[in-house]
Coordinates of C-alpha atoms in Angstrom, one line a residue:
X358 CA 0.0 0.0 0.0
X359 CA 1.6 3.5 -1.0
X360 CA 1.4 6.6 0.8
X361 CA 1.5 9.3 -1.2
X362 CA 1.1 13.6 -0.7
X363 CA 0.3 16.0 -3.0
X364 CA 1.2 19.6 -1.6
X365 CA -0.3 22.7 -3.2
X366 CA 2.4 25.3 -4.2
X367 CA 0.2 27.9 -4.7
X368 CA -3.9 27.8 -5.8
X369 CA -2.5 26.5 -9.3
X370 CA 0.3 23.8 -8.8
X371 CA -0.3 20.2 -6.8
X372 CA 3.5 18.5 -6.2
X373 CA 3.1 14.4 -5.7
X374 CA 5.5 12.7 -3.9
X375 CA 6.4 9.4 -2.4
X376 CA 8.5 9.0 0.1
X377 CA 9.3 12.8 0.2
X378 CA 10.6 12.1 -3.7
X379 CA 8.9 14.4 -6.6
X380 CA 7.3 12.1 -8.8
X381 CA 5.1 14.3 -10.6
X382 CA 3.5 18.2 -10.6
X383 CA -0.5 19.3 -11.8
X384 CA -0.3 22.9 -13.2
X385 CA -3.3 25.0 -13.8
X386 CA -2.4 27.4 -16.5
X387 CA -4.7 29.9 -14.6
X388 CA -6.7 30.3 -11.1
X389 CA -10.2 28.3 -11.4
X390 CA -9.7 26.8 -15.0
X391 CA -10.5 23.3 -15.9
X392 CA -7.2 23.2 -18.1
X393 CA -4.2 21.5 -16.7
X394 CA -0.5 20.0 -17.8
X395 CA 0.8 16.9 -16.5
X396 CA 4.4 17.5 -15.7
X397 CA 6.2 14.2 -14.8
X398 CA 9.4 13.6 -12.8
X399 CA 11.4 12.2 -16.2
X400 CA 10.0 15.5 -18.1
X401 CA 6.9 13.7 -19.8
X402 CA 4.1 16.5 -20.3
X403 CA 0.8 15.9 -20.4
X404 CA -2.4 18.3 -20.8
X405 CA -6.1 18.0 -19.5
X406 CA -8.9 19.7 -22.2
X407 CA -12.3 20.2 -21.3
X408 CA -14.9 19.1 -24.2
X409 CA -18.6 19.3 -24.5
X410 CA -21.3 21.4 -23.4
X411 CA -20.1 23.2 -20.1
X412 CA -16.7 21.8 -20.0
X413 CA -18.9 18.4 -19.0
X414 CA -15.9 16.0 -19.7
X415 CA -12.1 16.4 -19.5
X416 CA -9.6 14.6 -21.6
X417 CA -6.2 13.5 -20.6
X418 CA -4.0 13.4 -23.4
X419 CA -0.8 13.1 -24.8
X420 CA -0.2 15.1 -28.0
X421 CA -3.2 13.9 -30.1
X422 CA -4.0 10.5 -28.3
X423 CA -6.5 11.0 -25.6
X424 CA -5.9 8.1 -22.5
X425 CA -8.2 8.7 -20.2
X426 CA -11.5 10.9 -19.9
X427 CA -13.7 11.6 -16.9
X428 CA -17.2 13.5 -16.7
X429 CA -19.8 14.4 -13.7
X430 CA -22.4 11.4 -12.9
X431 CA -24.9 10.5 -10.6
X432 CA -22.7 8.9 -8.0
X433 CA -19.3 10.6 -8.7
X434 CA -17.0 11.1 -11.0
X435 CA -16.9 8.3 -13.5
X436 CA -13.5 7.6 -15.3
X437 CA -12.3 6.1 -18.3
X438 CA -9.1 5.2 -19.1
X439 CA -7.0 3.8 -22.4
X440 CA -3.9 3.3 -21.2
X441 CA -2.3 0.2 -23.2
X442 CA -5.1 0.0 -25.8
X443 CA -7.1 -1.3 -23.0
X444 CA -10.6 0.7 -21.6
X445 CA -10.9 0.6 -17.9
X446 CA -13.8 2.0 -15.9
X447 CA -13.3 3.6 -11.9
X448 CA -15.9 5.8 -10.2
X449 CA -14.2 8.1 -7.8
X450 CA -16.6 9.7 -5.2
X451 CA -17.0 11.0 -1.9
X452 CA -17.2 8.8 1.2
X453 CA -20.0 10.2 3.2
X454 CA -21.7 13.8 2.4
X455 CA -20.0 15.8 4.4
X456 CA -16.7 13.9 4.4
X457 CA -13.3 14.9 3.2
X458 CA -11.9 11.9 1.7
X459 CA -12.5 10.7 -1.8
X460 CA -12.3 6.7 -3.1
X461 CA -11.8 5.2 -5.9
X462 CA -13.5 1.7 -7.0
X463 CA -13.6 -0.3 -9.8
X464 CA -16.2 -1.9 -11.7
X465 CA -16.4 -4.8 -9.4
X466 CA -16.5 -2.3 -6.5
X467 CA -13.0 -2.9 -4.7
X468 CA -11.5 0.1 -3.5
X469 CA -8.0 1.0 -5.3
X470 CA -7.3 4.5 -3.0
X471 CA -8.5 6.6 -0.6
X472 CA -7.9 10.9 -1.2
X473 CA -8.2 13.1 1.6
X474 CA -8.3 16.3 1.6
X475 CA -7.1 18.9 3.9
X476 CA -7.7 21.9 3.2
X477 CA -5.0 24.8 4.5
X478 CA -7.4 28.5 5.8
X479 CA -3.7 30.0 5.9
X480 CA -2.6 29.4 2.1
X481 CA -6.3 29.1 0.9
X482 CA -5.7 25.7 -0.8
X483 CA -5.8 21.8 -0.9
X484 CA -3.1 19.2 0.1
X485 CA -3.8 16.0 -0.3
X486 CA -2.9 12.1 1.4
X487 CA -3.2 9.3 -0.6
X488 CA -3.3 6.1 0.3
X489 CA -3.6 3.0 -2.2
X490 CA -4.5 -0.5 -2.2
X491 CA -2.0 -3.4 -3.7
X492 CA -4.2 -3.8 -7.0
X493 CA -3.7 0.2 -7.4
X494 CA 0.0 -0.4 -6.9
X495 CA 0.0 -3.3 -9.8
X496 CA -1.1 -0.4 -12.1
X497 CA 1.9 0.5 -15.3
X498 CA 0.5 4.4 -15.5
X499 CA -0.2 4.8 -11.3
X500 CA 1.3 8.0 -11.3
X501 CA 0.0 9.5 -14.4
X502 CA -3.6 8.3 -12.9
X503 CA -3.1 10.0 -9.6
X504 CA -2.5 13.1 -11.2
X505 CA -5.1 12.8 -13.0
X506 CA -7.3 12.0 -9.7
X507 CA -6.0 15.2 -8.1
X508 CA -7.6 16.8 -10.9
X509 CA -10.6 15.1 -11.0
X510 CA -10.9 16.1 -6.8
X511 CA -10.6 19.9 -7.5
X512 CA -13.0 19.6 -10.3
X513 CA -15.4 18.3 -8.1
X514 CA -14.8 20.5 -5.8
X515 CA -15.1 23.5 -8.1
X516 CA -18.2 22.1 -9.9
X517 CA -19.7 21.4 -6.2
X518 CA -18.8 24.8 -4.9
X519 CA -20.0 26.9 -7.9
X520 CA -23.6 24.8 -8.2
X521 CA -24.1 25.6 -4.0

């Protein structure tokens, strides 16, 4: 089981780290915007694109090639990934109503991580703990996903806050 942080630099960059060792960075290119970079430890960039009506889905890709999309449901948020030429399917909600910590399941229901939030009143932003299950670890693109999972938390959050 990994223990991972993701540390808010400022309201537009998330640093993950394991074991106190950088693995990856989220970057907003501006306050409150649904568009992101992935910026990996080895230099790999990635971006996040909102589509459709309302910016109701976001695309992961790399270059032209999106691998993994998410949207709003019902129950969460449901995501879809194409890593490997291979479509997974995770729902990543929040663990009670008025609970701080976010899980992600697959489509048999086993939960793969748990995302807490903790939110800092003196910066005015998010850091993150992140703790994942052995078949979460077994994952080739973990990193890439948790990024992505950051991102899908603070677009929650945004989408929750501005609807309230």
């Amino acid at each position: 089981m990994g223990q991972y942080k993701a540390n808010s630099t400022n309201s537009q960059n998330f640093n993950l780290t394991f074991d106190n060792q950088k693995i990856g960075e989220l970057i907003y290119k501006k306050w409150c915007s649904f568009n992101a970079e992935i910026l990996m430890s080895d230099g790999t960039k990635y971006q996040l694109e909102p589509k459709g009506f309302w910016d109701s889905k976001i695309e992961l890709k790399d270059d032209t090639k999106t691998l993994l999309e998410f949207k709003m449901g019902w129950k969460g948020i449901i995501i879809k990934s194409f890593f490997d030429n291979t479509e997974d399917t995770f729902l990543l909600k929040l663990n009670g109503l008025l609970s701080s910590k976010f899980v992600l399941i697959d489509t048999e229901k086993n939960e793969l991580l748990v995302a807490e939030t903790d939110f800092k009143w003196d910066k005015l932003n998010y850091d993150y703990n992140i703790e994942t299950t052995k078949n979460f670890d077994n994952f080739d693109k973990k990193e890439l996903l948790l990024l992505t999972i950051l991102h899908c938390i603070n677009y929650y959050m945004t989408i929750i806050v501005s609807a309230g």
